[in-house]
Amino acid sequence: MKKKIMTLTLALAMALLAACGGGASSSTPNGSGSQPDTSVTEPDQSAPDGSGDSSTPDASEPDASEPDGSGDASVVPLPDDPTLSLNRADFTLFTAGSTFQLKASPAGGSLTWTSSDESVATVSDNGTVTAVAVGTATITAKDASTGLTATCIVRCDWEDEAPDNGGSSSGDTSTGGSSSSASVDLQAFFDTINADYEMPFMMEMDSAALDSYFPGLTGISAQQLVAYQCALSPSPAGDVVLVQLTNSSDVNTVKELFQDRIDYMTGADGGQPGAWYPGPTEMWLNSSRIVSNGSYVMLVVNENCDAIVDAFNALF
């Protein structure tokens, strides 16, 4: 009896143990006793794509020290060489004593002016060229601070008239010019050249216009003053101003006023050209003339300026 009870107890214990999954052989679902490898192989984090060392730079990109990857960024191109220029490269004076003022650009600095032949033309410290005799001379401006130079050719061109002694042994010809000068009618001269040359829409300047365009001119004593300007804009012709001065000592003052007008219209004074348009600016630059004879002074701005100057000189 006891033996039978013990046998039943042992069988019950074995059944309970089996029901609880115990035993070494039940550690795996397939009963093999081995466990699957659950580890995951990850790429090398030192390389972004797992293919190499991330510390190695991409050799396809240019060196940051060179903007275009082709040269040394520290190399800076040199600026253009500085230059010195004049407001004219070539001009003609048609009477002895007539003048023209040269101006250098850029302005400033200490300029030295010289003439290659002072027997033909002289030049003052401010660049004013004065005709002396028929011929050609070269005017040179030199900047003492930079050593730069600029040149201009001046041509003195007129016919030297042989003196007519009229059978007199004295050879005195000084009265000829003064007697003819007294008979010159400047208004009649303007009317002639206005008809003979292209001067459309010329309008006489009143005192207000003269004070605006030629400040100080009306304050100078004159026996005759004839002044016209073109009423068109842009203008195909420029100013014509004719003056017979009471005192010949005022001739240079009037010439300076005329030159100031030219400088303003061409922008030679450093400002915006008063002529505004390229064509008129070019006309004022290359077709303007200031001439004098005795106490008479003329400013003419016209494409036929040289012919008009010849006609003016023929009056005396």
PDB file of C-alpha atoms in Angstrom:
ATOM      1  CA  MET A   1       0.000   0.000   0.000  1.00  0.00           C
ATOM      2  CA  LYS A   2       2.743   2.462   0.939  1.00  0.00           C
ATOM      3  CA  LYS A   3       4.640   1.551  -2.152  1.00  0.00           C
ATOM      4  CA  LYS A   4       1.626   2.366  -4.304  1.00  0.00           C
ATOM      5  CA  ILE A   5       1.138   5.741  -2.606  1.00  0.00           C
ATOM      6  CA  MET A   6       4.782   6.732  -3.163  1.00  0.00           C
ATOM      7  CA  THR A   7       4.558   5.777  -6.800  1.00  0.00           C
ATOM      8  CA  LEU A   8       1.519   8.029  -7.265  1.00  0.00           C
ATOM      9  CA  THR A   9       3.224  10.896  -5.439  1.00  0.00           C
ATOM     10  CA  LEU A  10       6.297  10.684  -7.671  1.00  0.00           C
ATOM     11  CA  ALA A  11       4.131  10.612 -10.792  1.00  0.00           C
ATOM     12  CA  LEU A  12       2.210  13.690  -9.615  1.00  0.00           C
ATOM     13  CA  ALA A  13       5.422  15.602  -8.925  1.00  0.00           C
ATOM     14  CA  MET A  14       6.745  14.813 -12.406  1.00  0.00           C
ATOM     15  CA  ALA A  15       3.493  15.956 -13.951  1.00  0.00           C
ATOM     16  CA  LEU A  16       3.596  19.260 -12.062  1.00  0.00           C
ATOM     17  CA  LEU A  17       7.197  19.828 -13.073  1.00  0.00           C
ATOM     18  CA  ALA A  18       6.365  19.253 -16.745  1.00  0.00           C
ATOM     19  CA  ALA A  19       3.425  21.593 -16.541  1.00  0.00           C
ATOM     20  CA  CYS A  20       5.645  24.439 -15.229  1.00  0.00           C
ATOM     21  CA  GLY A  21       8.136  24.132 -18.182  1.00  0.00           C
ATOM     22  CA  GLY A  22      11.070  23.248 -16.016  1.00  0.00           C
ATOM     23  CA  GLY A  23      14.175  21.422 -17.138  1.00  0.00           C
ATOM     24  CA  ALA A  24      17.246  22.366 -19.093  1.00  0.00           C
ATOM     25  CA  SER A  25      15.965  20.858 -22.294  1.00  0.00           C
ATOM     26  CA  SER A  26      12.990  23.258 -22.461  1.00  0.00           C
ATOM     27  CA  SER A  27      15.108  26.455 -22.441  1.00  0.00           C
ATOM     28  CA  THR A  28      14.574  26.956 -26.224  1.00  0.00           C
ATOM     29  CA  PRO A  29      11.456  26.634 -28.327  1.00  0.00           C
ATOM     30  CA  ASN A  30      13.049  23.961 -30.507  1.00  0.00           C
ATOM     31  CA  GLY A  31      14.538  22.188 -27.564  1.00  0.00           C
ATOM     32  CA  SER A  32      18.051  22.437 -28.960  1.00  0.00           C
ATOM     33  CA  GLY A  33      19.341  24.356 -25.949  1.00  0.00           C
ATOM     34  CA  SER A  34      21.063  27.066 -28.066  1.00  0.00           C
ATOM     35  CA  GLN A  35      19.909  30.730 -28.169  1.00  0.00           C
ATOM     36  CA  PRO A  36      19.767  32.895 -31.429  1.00  0.00           C
ATOM     37  CA  ASP A  37      22.255  35.789 -31.850  1.00  0.00           C
ATOM     38  CA  THR A  38      20.233  38.953 -31.225  1.00  0.00           C
ATOM     39  CA  SER A  39      23.190  41.450 -31.690  1.00  0.00           C
ATOM     40  CA  VAL A  40      22.934  44.112 -34.531  1.00  0.00           C
ATOM     41  CA  THR A  41      26.016  45.107 -36.530  1.00  0.00           C
ATOM     42  CA  GLU A  42      26.092  48.953 -36.954  1.00  0.00           C
ATOM     43  CA  PRO A  43      28.287  50.887 -39.395  1.00  0.00           C
ATOM     44  CA  ASP A  44      31.409  52.772 -38.292  1.00  0.00           C
ATOM     45  CA  GLN A  45      30.154  56.122 -36.985  1.00  0.00           C
ATOM     46  CA  SER A  46      33.475  57.765 -37.884  1.00  0.00           C
ATOM     47  CA  ALA A  47      32.346  57.934 -41.547  1.00  0.00           C
ATOM     48  CA  PRO A  48      28.941  59.499 -42.393  1.00  0.00           C
ATOM     49  CA  ASP A  49      28.157  56.898 -45.059  1.00  0.00           C
ATOM     50  CA  GLY A  50      29.941  54.048 -43.304  1.00  0.00           C
ATOM     51  CA  SER A  51      32.498  53.897 -46.069  1.00  0.00           C
ATOM     52  CA  GLY A  52      35.497  55.806 -44.757  1.00  0.00           C
ATOM     53  CA  ASP A  53      37.104  58.178 -42.304  1.00  0.00           C
ATOM     54  CA  SER A  54      35.007  61.357 -41.894  1.00  0.00           C
ATOM     55  CA  SER A  55      38.095  63.321 -40.916  1.00  0.00           C
ATOM     56  CA  THR A  56      39.296  63.333 -44.564  1.00  0.00           C
ATOM     57  CA  PRO A  57      38.080  66.499 -46.429  1.00  0.00           C
ATOM     58  CA  ASP A  58      36.498  66.331 -49.875  1.00  0.00           C
ATOM     59  CA  ALA A  59      39.351  66.991 -52.297  1.00  0.00           C
ATOM     60  CA  SER A  60      36.878  68.214 -54.954  1.00  0.00           C
ATOM     61  CA  GLU A  61      36.280  71.592 -53.210  1.00  0.00           C
ATOM     62  CA  PRO A  62      38.661  74.562 -53.800  1.00  0.00           C
ATOM     63  CA  ASP A  63      40.925  75.953 -51.136  1.00  0.00           C
ATOM     64  CA  ALA A  64      38.943  78.547 -49.176  1.00  0.00           C
ATOM     65  CA  SER A  65      41.966  80.848 -49.223  1.00  0.00           C
ATOM     66  CA  GLU A  66      41.492  81.316 -52.985  1.00  0.00           C
ATOM     67  CA  PRO A  67      38.123  82.778 -54.050  1.00  0.00           C
ATOM     68  CA  ASP A  68      38.076  80.987 -57.403  1.00  0.00           C
ATOM     69  CA  GLY A  69      40.295  78.079 -56.388  1.00  0.00           C
ATOM     70  CA  SER A  70      42.844  79.063 -59.020  1.00  0.00           C
ATOM     71  CA  GLY A  71      45.210  81.636 -57.541  1.00  0.00           C
ATOM     72  CA  ASP A  72      46.472  83.634 -54.646  1.00  0.00           C
ATOM     73  CA  ALA A  73      43.692  85.856 -53.278  1.00  0.00           C
ATOM     74  CA  SER A  74      46.267  88.277 -51.908  1.00  0.00           C
ATOM     75  CA  VAL A  75      47.187  89.518 -55.423  1.00  0.00           C
ATOM     76  CA  VAL A  76      45.500  92.896 -56.143  1.00  0.00           C
ATOM     77  CA  PRO A  77      45.610  94.405 -59.679  1.00  0.00           C
ATOM     78  CA  LEU A  78      47.483  97.694 -59.933  1.00  0.00           C
ATOM     79  CA  PRO A  79      45.458 100.841 -60.769  1.00  0.00           C
ATOM     80  CA  ASP A  80      45.815 102.600 -64.120  1.00  0.00           C
ATOM     81  CA  ASP A  81      48.718 105.005 -64.425  1.00  0.00           C
ATOM     82  CA  PRO A  82      47.734 108.589 -63.493  1.00  0.00           C
ATOM     83  CA  THR A  83      47.601 111.135 -66.315  1.00  0.00           C
ATOM     84  CA  LEU A  84      47.605 114.901 -66.802  1.00  0.00           C
ATOM     85  CA  SER A  85      45.585 116.457 -69.633  1.00  0.00           C
ATOM     86  CA  LEU A  86      44.728 119.925 -70.981  1.00  0.00           C
ATOM     87  CA  ASN A  87      41.410 121.345 -72.147  1.00  0.00           C
ATOM     88  CA  ARG A  88      42.857 121.692 -75.661  1.00  0.00           C
ATOM     89  CA  ALA A  89      45.383 119.640 -77.623  1.00  0.00           C
ATOM     90  CA  ASP A  90      45.630 122.096 -80.531  1.00  0.00           C
ATOM     91  CA  PHE A  91      44.249 125.568 -81.265  1.00  0.00           C
ATOM     92  CA  THR A  92      44.902 128.607 -83.461  1.00  0.00           C
ATOM     93  CA  LEU A  93      45.254 132.297 -82.629  1.00  0.00           C
ATOM     94  CA  PHE A  94      44.612 134.709 -85.478  1.00  0.00           C
ATOM     95  CA  THR A  95      45.996 138.035 -84.292  1.00  0.00           C
ATOM     96  CA  ALA A  96      49.075 139.182 -82.432  1.00  0.00           C
ATOM     97  CA  GLY A  97      48.143 139.732 -78.797  1.00  0.00           C
ATOM     98  CA  SER A  98      45.130 137.410 -78.840  1.00  0.00           C
ATOM     99  CA  THR A  99      44.992 134.936 -75.966  1.00  0.00           C
ATOM    100  CA  PHE A 100      43.574 131.611 -74.876  1.00  0.00           C
ATOM    101  CA  GLN A 101      43.675 130.075 -71.404  1.00  0.00           C
ATOM    102  CA  LEU A 102      44.720 126.455 -71.049  1.00  0.00           C
ATOM    103  CA  LYS A 103      43.593 124.497 -68.010  1.00  0.00           C
ATOM    104  CA  ALA A 104      44.936 121.206 -66.674  1.00  0.00           C
ATOM    105  CA  SER A 105      42.959 118.230 -65.413  1.00  0.00           C
ATOM    106  CA  PRO A 106      42.991 117.068 -62.707  1.00  0.00           C
ATOM    107  CA  ALA A 107      43.139 120.568 -61.254  1.00  0.00           C
ATOM    108  CA  GLY A 108      45.412 121.382 -58.334  1.00  0.00           C
ATOM    109  CA  GLY A 109      49.059 120.720 -57.768  1.00  0.00           C
ATOM    110  CA  SER A 110      51.922 123.006 -58.640  1.00  0.00           C
ATOM    111  CA  LEU A 111      52.040 123.473 -62.414  1.00  0.00           C
ATOM    112  CA  THR A 112      54.889 124.931 -64.421  1.00  0.00           C
ATOM    113  CA  TRP A 113      53.997 126.286 -67.873  1.00  0.00           C
ATOM    114  CA  THR A 114      56.577 126.664 -70.667  1.00  0.00           C
ATOM    115  CA  SER A 115      56.569 127.536 -74.364  1.00  0.00           C
ATOM    116  CA  SER A 116      58.877 125.869 -76.864  1.00  0.00           C
ATOM    117  CA  ASP A 117      59.194 129.181 -78.763  1.00  0.00           C
ATOM    118  CA  GLU A 118      58.402 132.412 -76.925  1.00  0.00           C
ATOM    119  CA  SER A 119      59.004 134.399 -80.089  1.00  0.00           C
ATOM    120  CA  VAL A 120      55.792 132.779 -81.434  1.00  0.00           C
ATOM    121  CA  ALA A 121      53.665 132.400 -78.280  1.00  0.00           C
ATOM    122  CA  THR A 122      54.174 132.979 -74.582  1.00  0.00           C
ATOM    123  CA  VAL A 123      52.374 131.364 -71.650  1.00  0.00           C
ATOM    124  CA  SER A 124      51.752 132.811 -68.185  1.00  0.00           C
ATOM    125  CA  ASP A 125      51.820 131.091 -64.802  1.00  0.00           C
ATOM    126  CA  ASN A 126      48.063 130.431 -65.004  1.00  0.00           C
ATOM    127  CA  GLY A 127      48.187 128.867 -68.495  1.00  0.00           C
ATOM    128  CA  THR A 128      47.142 131.906 -70.560  1.00  0.00           C
ATOM    129  CA  VAL A 129      48.727 131.676 -74.019  1.00  0.00           C
ATOM    130  CA  THR A 130      49.406 134.933 -75.918  1.00  0.00           C
ATOM    131  CA  ALA A 131      50.160 135.094 -79.635  1.00  0.00           C
ATOM    132  CA  VAL A 132      53.354 136.961 -80.538  1.00  0.00           C
ATOM    133  CA  ALA A 133      54.212 136.170 -84.153  1.00  0.00           C
ATOM    134  CA  VAL A 134      53.230 133.852 -86.980  1.00  0.00           C
ATOM    135  CA  GLY A 135      54.418 130.299 -86.362  1.00  0.00           C
ATOM    136  CA  THR A 136      53.849 127.203 -84.228  1.00  0.00           C
ATOM    137  CA  ALA A 137      54.832 126.529 -80.626  1.00  0.00           C
ATOM    138  CA  THR A 138      54.240 123.753 -78.123  1.00  0.00           C
ATOM    139  CA  ILE A 139      52.955 124.645 -74.677  1.00  0.00           C
ATOM    140  CA  THR A 140      53.888 122.233 -71.892  1.00  0.00           C
ATOM    141  CA  ALA A 141      52.362 121.942 -68.427  1.00  0.00           C
ATOM    142  CA  LYS A 142      54.321 119.992 -65.811  1.00  0.00           C
ATOM    143  CA  ASP A 143      53.082 118.946 -62.369  1.00  0.00           C
ATOM    144  CA  ALA A 144      56.011 119.429 -59.988  1.00  0.00           C
ATOM    145  CA  SER A 145      54.634 116.960 -57.428  1.00  0.00           C
ATOM    146  CA  THR A 146      54.102 114.012 -59.803  1.00  0.00           C
ATOM    147  CA  GLY A 147      56.408 114.840 -62.705  1.00  0.00           C
ATOM    148  CA  LEU A 148      53.508 114.331 -65.151  1.00  0.00           C
ATOM    149  CA  THR A 149      53.381 116.528 -68.277  1.00  0.00           C
ATOM    150  CA  ALA A 150      50.796 117.488 -70.885  1.00  0.00           C
ATOM    151  CA  THR A 151      51.282 119.413 -74.121  1.00  0.00           C
ATOM    152  CA  CYS A 152      49.255 121.527 -76.534  1.00  0.00           C
ATOM    153  CA  ILE A 153      50.141 122.928 -79.951  1.00  0.00           C
ATOM    154  CA  VAL A 154      49.343 126.598 -80.567  1.00  0.00           C
ATOM    155  CA  ARG A 155      49.337 127.911 -84.123  1.00  0.00           C
ATOM    156  CA  CYS A 156      49.671 131.639 -84.688  1.00  0.00           C
ATOM    157  CA  ASP A 157      48.325 132.298 -88.151  1.00  0.00           C
ATOM    158  CA  TRP A 158      47.677 135.640 -89.790  1.00  0.00           C
ATOM    159  CA  GLU A 159      48.987 137.644 -92.716  1.00  0.00           C
ATOM    160  CA  ASP A 160      51.689 140.129 -91.839  1.00  0.00           C
ATOM    161  CA  GLU A 161      51.006 143.278 -93.811  1.00  0.00           C
ATOM    162  CA  ALA A 162      53.971 145.239 -95.109  1.00  0.00           C
ATOM    163  CA  PRO A 163      53.973 148.814 -93.800  1.00  0.00           C
ATOM    164  CA  ASP A 164      52.845 151.443 -96.289  1.00  0.00           C
ATOM    165  CA  ASN A 165      54.960 154.543 -95.772  1.00  0.00           C
ATOM    166  CA  GLY A 166      52.964 156.517 -98.315  1.00  0.00           C
ATOM    167  CA  GLY A 167      56.149 158.270 -99.544  1.00  0.00           C
ATOM    168  CA  SER A 168      56.961 159.432 -96.054  1.00  0.00           C
ATOM    169  CA  SER A 169      60.487 158.993 -94.761  1.00  0.00           C
ATOM    170  CA  SER A 170      59.295 158.634 -91.158  1.00  0.00           C
ATOM    171  CA  GLY A 171      57.835 155.139 -91.589  1.00  0.00           C
ATOM    172  CA  ASP A 172      55.132 155.900 -88.979  1.00  0.00           C
ATOM    173  CA  THR A 173      52.142 153.542 -89.484  1.00  0.00           C
ATOM    174  CA  SER A 174      50.502 153.890 -86.074  1.00  0.00           C
ATOM    175  CA  THR A 175      47.569 155.999 -87.300  1.00  0.00           C
ATOM    176  CA  GLY A 176      46.249 153.445 -89.755  1.00  0.00           C
ATOM    177  CA  GLY A 177      44.781 151.056 -87.195  1.00  0.00           C
ATOM    178  CA  SER A 178      43.227 153.697 -84.973  1.00  0.00           C
ATOM    179  CA  SER A 179      41.401 155.491 -87.784  1.00  0.00           C
ATOM    180  CA  SER A 180      39.829 152.262 -89.095  1.00  0.00           C
ATOM    181  CA  SER A 181      38.915 151.085 -85.588  1.00  0.00           C
ATOM    182  CA  ALA A 182      36.888 154.237 -84.983  1.00  0.00           C
ATOM    183  CA  SER A 183      34.610 153.378 -87.926  1.00  0.00           C
ATOM    184  CA  VAL A 184      33.777 149.777 -86.923  1.00  0.00           C
ATOM    185  CA  ASP A 185      30.055 149.198 -86.370  1.00  0.00           C
ATOM    186  CA  LEU A 186      29.729 146.049 -84.252  1.00  0.00           C
ATOM    187  CA  GLN A 187      25.965 145.666 -84.744  1.00  0.00           C
ATOM    188  CA  ALA A 188      26.408 145.828 -88.503  1.00  0.00           C
ATOM    189  CA  PHE A 189      29.193 143.251 -88.270  1.00  0.00           C
ATOM    190  CA  PHE A 190      26.948 140.881 -86.322  1.00  0.00           C
ATOM    191  CA  ASP A 191      24.122 141.309 -88.819  1.00  0.00           C
ATOM    192  CA  THR A 192      26.531 140.396 -91.622  1.00  0.00           C
ATOM    193  CA  ILE A 193      27.911 137.231 -90.056  1.00  0.00           C
ATOM    194  CA  ASN A 194      24.440 136.214 -88.869  1.00  0.00           C
ATOM    195  CA  ALA A 195      23.314 136.282 -92.490  1.00  0.00           C
ATOM    196  CA  ASP A 196      26.464 134.710 -93.943  1.00  0.00           C
ATOM    197  CA  TYR A 197      26.889 131.819 -91.472  1.00  0.00           C
ATOM    198  CA  GLU A 198      24.599 129.315 -89.831  1.00  0.00           C
ATOM    199  CA  MET A 199      23.259 131.088 -86.739  1.00  0.00           C
ATOM    200  CA  PRO A 200      19.598 130.123 -86.320  1.00  0.00           C
ATOM    201  CA  PHE A 201      17.290 131.688 -83.736  1.00  0.00           C
ATOM    202  CA  MET A 202      19.839 134.151 -82.363  1.00  0.00           C
ATOM    203  CA  MET A 203      18.332 136.299 -79.626  1.00  0.00           C
ATOM    204  CA  GLU A 204      19.764 139.546 -78.263  1.00  0.00           C
ATOM    205  CA  MET A 205      20.748 139.372 -74.587  1.00  0.00           C
ATOM    206  CA  ASP A 206      19.285 141.954 -72.251  1.00  0.00           C
ATOM    207  CA  SER A 207      21.068 143.273 -69.157  1.00  0.00           C
ATOM    208  CA  ALA A 208      19.602 140.519 -66.952  1.00  0.00           C
ATOM    209  CA  ALA A 209      20.929 137.815 -69.283  1.00  0.00           C
ATOM    210  CA  LEU A 210      24.348 139.483 -69.485  1.00  0.00           C
ATOM    211  CA  ASP A 211      24.568 139.669 -65.690  1.00  0.00           C
ATOM    212  CA  SER A 212      23.656 135.982 -65.483  1.00  0.00           C
ATOM    213  CA  TYR A 213      25.986 134.633 -68.181  1.00  0.00           C
ATOM    214  CA  PHE A 214      28.804 137.212 -68.018  1.00  0.00           C
ATOM    215  CA  PRO A 215      28.841 138.540 -64.422  1.00  0.00           C
ATOM    216  CA  GLY A 216      30.640 141.888 -64.261  1.00  0.00           C
ATOM    217  CA  LEU A 217      30.611 142.613 -67.995  1.00  0.00           C
ATOM    218  CA  THR A 218      27.972 145.352 -67.819  1.00  0.00           C
ATOM    219  CA  GLY A 219      30.010 147.086 -65.111  1.00  0.00           C
ATOM    220  CA  ILE A 220      32.930 147.635 -67.506  1.00  0.00           C
ATOM    221  CA  SER A 221      32.802 150.873 -69.485  1.00  0.00           C
ATOM    222  CA  ALA A 222      32.163 150.190 -73.181  1.00  0.00           C
ATOM    223  CA  GLN A 223      31.331 152.272 -76.231  1.00  0.00           C
ATOM    224  CA  GLN A 224      29.586 149.354 -77.944  1.00  0.00           C
ATOM    225  CA  LEU A 225      28.249 146.051 -76.584  1.00  0.00           C
ATOM    226  CA  VAL A 226      26.503 143.603 -78.903  1.00  0.00           C
ATOM    227  CA  ALA A 227      25.553 140.213 -77.388  1.00  0.00           C
ATOM    228  CA  TYR A 228      23.456 137.375 -78.864  1.00  0.00           C
ATOM    229  CA  GLN A 229      22.768 133.752 -77.969  1.00  0.00           C
ATOM    230  CA  CYS A 230      20.854 130.908 -79.603  1.00  0.00           C
ATOM    231  CA  ALA A 231      17.292 130.426 -78.298  1.00  0.00           C
ATOM    232  CA  LEU A 232      17.170 126.709 -79.207  1.00  0.00           C
ATOM    233  CA  SER A 233      18.010 123.825 -76.853  1.00  0.00           C
ATOM    234  CA  PRO A 234      20.093 121.884 -77.638  1.00  0.00           C
ATOM    235  CA  SER A 235      21.631 124.778 -79.538  1.00  0.00           C
ATOM    236  CA  PRO A 236      23.324 124.446 -82.966  1.00  0.00           C
ATOM    237  CA  ALA A 237      25.149 127.750 -82.345  1.00  0.00           C
ATOM    238  CA  GLY A 238      26.602 129.470 -79.310  1.00  0.00           C
ATOM    239  CA  ASP A 239      27.135 132.996 -78.075  1.00  0.00           C
ATOM    240  CA  VAL A 240      28.416 135.935 -80.096  1.00  0.00           C
ATOM    241  CA  VAL A 241      29.549 138.871 -77.945  1.00  0.00           C
ATOM    242  CA  LEU A 242      31.281 141.944 -79.386  1.00  0.00           C
ATOM    243  CA  VAL A 243      32.638 144.745 -77.213  1.00  0.00           C
ATOM    244  CA  GLN A 244      34.359 148.032 -77.920  1.00  0.00           C
ATOM    245  CA  LEU A 245      35.865 149.070 -74.591  1.00  0.00           C
ATOM    246  CA  THR A 246      36.355 152.614 -73.451  1.00  0.00           C
ATOM    247  CA  ASN A 247      39.703 151.682 -71.903  1.00  0.00           C
ATOM    248  CA  SER A 248      41.955 149.173 -73.643  1.00  0.00           C
ATOM    249  CA  SER A 249      43.337 148.256 -70.211  1.00  0.00           C
ATOM    250  CA  ASP A 250      40.089 146.300 -69.643  1.00  0.00           C
ATOM    251  CA  VAL A 251      40.716 143.948 -72.582  1.00  0.00           C
ATOM    252  CA  ASN A 252      42.237 141.130 -70.491  1.00  0.00           C
ATOM    253  CA  THR A 253      39.438 141.400 -67.914  1.00  0.00           C
ATOM    254  CA  VAL A 254      36.825 140.921 -70.629  1.00  0.00           C
ATOM    255  CA  LYS A 255      38.769 137.988 -72.082  1.00  0.00           C
ATOM    256  CA  GLU A 256      38.772 136.316 -68.676  1.00  0.00           C
ATOM    257  CA  LEU A 257      34.990 136.765 -68.421  1.00  0.00           C
ATOM    258  CA  PHE A 258      34.590 135.176 -71.843  1.00  0.00           C
ATOM    259  CA  GLN A 259      36.883 132.292 -70.863  1.00  0.00           C
ATOM    260  CA  ASP A 260      34.880 131.721 -67.678  1.00  0.00           C
ATOM    261  CA  ARG A 261      31.780 131.344 -69.850  1.00  0.00           C
ATOM    262  CA  ILE A 262      33.514 128.738 -72.043  1.00  0.00           C
ATOM    263  CA  ASP A 263      34.765 126.828 -68.991  1.00  0.00           C
ATOM    264  CA  TYR A 264      31.273 126.721 -67.514  1.00  0.00           C
ATOM    265  CA  MET A 265      29.681 125.488 -70.737  1.00  0.00           C
ATOM    266  CA  THR A 266      32.305 122.752 -71.254  1.00  0.00           C
ATOM    267  CA  GLY A 267      32.639 121.709 -67.609  1.00  0.00           C
ATOM    268  CA  ALA A 268      36.329 122.673 -67.603  1.00  0.00           C
ATOM    269  CA  ASP A 269      35.784 124.338 -64.222  1.00  0.00           C
ATOM    270  CA  GLY A 270      35.070 120.905 -62.723  1.00  0.00           C
ATOM    271  CA  GLY A 271      31.264 121.094 -62.768  1.00  0.00           C
ATOM    272  CA  GLN A 272      28.483 119.721 -64.955  1.00  0.00           C
ATOM    273  CA  PRO A 273      28.854 121.144 -68.493  1.00  0.00           C
ATOM    274  CA  GLY A 274      26.390 124.010 -68.865  1.00  0.00           C
ATOM    275  CA  ALA A 275      25.794 123.012 -72.481  1.00  0.00           C
ATOM    276  CA  TRP A 276      24.208 119.776 -71.124  1.00  0.00           C
ATOM    277  CA  TYR A 277      24.145 117.878 -74.409  1.00  0.00           C
ATOM    278  CA  PRO A 278      27.200 116.195 -76.021  1.00  0.00           C
ATOM    279  CA  GLY A 279      26.897 118.091 -79.341  1.00  0.00           C
ATOM    280  CA  PRO A 280      26.758 121.623 -77.877  1.00  0.00           C
ATOM    281  CA  THR A 281      29.433 120.735 -75.311  1.00  0.00           C
ATOM    282  CA  GLU A 282      31.737 119.647 -78.141  1.00  0.00           C
ATOM    283  CA  MET A 283      30.941 122.882 -80.013  1.00  0.00           C
ATOM    284  CA  TRP A 284      31.841 125.043 -77.002  1.00  0.00           C
ATOM    285  CA  LEU A 285      35.012 123.020 -76.504  1.00  0.00           C
ATOM    286  CA  ASN A 286      36.378 123.032 -80.049  1.00  0.00           C
ATOM    287  CA  SER A 287      34.559 125.832 -81.912  1.00  0.00           C
ATOM    288  CA  SER A 288      34.890 128.731 -79.475  1.00  0.00           C
ATOM    289  CA  ARG A 289      37.241 131.651 -80.037  1.00  0.00           C
ATOM    290  CA  ILE A 290      38.222 134.762 -78.070  1.00  0.00           C
ATOM    291  CA  VAL A 291      40.029 137.432 -80.103  1.00  0.00           C
ATOM    292  CA  SER A 292      40.888 141.073 -79.657  1.00  0.00           C
ATOM    293  CA  ASN A 293      42.169 143.960 -81.694  1.00  0.00           C
ATOM    294  CA  GLY A 294      42.979 147.179 -79.908  1.00  0.00           C
ATOM    295  CA  SER A 295      40.042 147.912 -77.608  1.00  0.00           C
ATOM    296  CA  TYR A 296      37.729 145.487 -79.446  1.00  0.00           C
ATOM    297  CA  VAL A 297      37.064 141.975 -78.096  1.00  0.00           C
ATOM    298  CA  MET A 298      34.943 139.192 -79.565  1.00  0.00           C
ATOM    299  CA  LEU A 299      33.655 135.848 -78.264  1.00  0.00           C
ATOM    300  CA  VAL A 300      32.214 133.606 -80.964  1.00  0.00           C
ATOM    301  CA  VAL A 301      30.968 130.016 -80.623  1.00  0.00           C
ATOM    302  CA  ASN A 302      30.086 128.550 -83.991  1.00  0.00           C
ATOM    303  CA  GLU A 303      31.241 125.759 -86.302  1.00  0.00           C
ATOM    304  CA  ASN A 304      32.420 128.526 -88.679  1.00  0.00           C
ATOM    305  CA  CYS A 305      34.316 130.291 -85.893  1.00  0.00           C
ATOM    306  CA  ASP A 306      37.626 130.531 -87.774  1.00  0.00           C
ATOM    307  CA  ALA A 307      35.989 132.160 -90.796  1.00  0.00           C
ATOM    308  CA  ILE A 308      34.170 134.585 -88.493  1.00  0.00           C
ATOM    309  CA  VAL A 309      37.475 135.435 -86.779  1.00  0.00           C
ATOM    310  CA  ASP A 310      38.983 136.194 -90.193  1.00  0.00           C
ATOM    311  CA  ALA A 311      36.065 138.509 -90.968  1.00  0.00           C
ATOM    312  CA  PHE A 312      36.488 140.224 -87.579  1.00  0.00           C
ATOM    313  CA  ASN A 313      40.204 140.786 -88.143  1.00  0.00           C
ATOM    314  CA  ALA A 314      39.466 142.209 -91.599  1.00  0.00           C
ATOM    315  CA  LEU A 315      37.571 145.083 -89.930  1.00  0.00           C
ATOM    316  CA  PHE A 316      40.806 146.673 -88.672  1.00  0.00           C
TER     317      PHE A 316
END
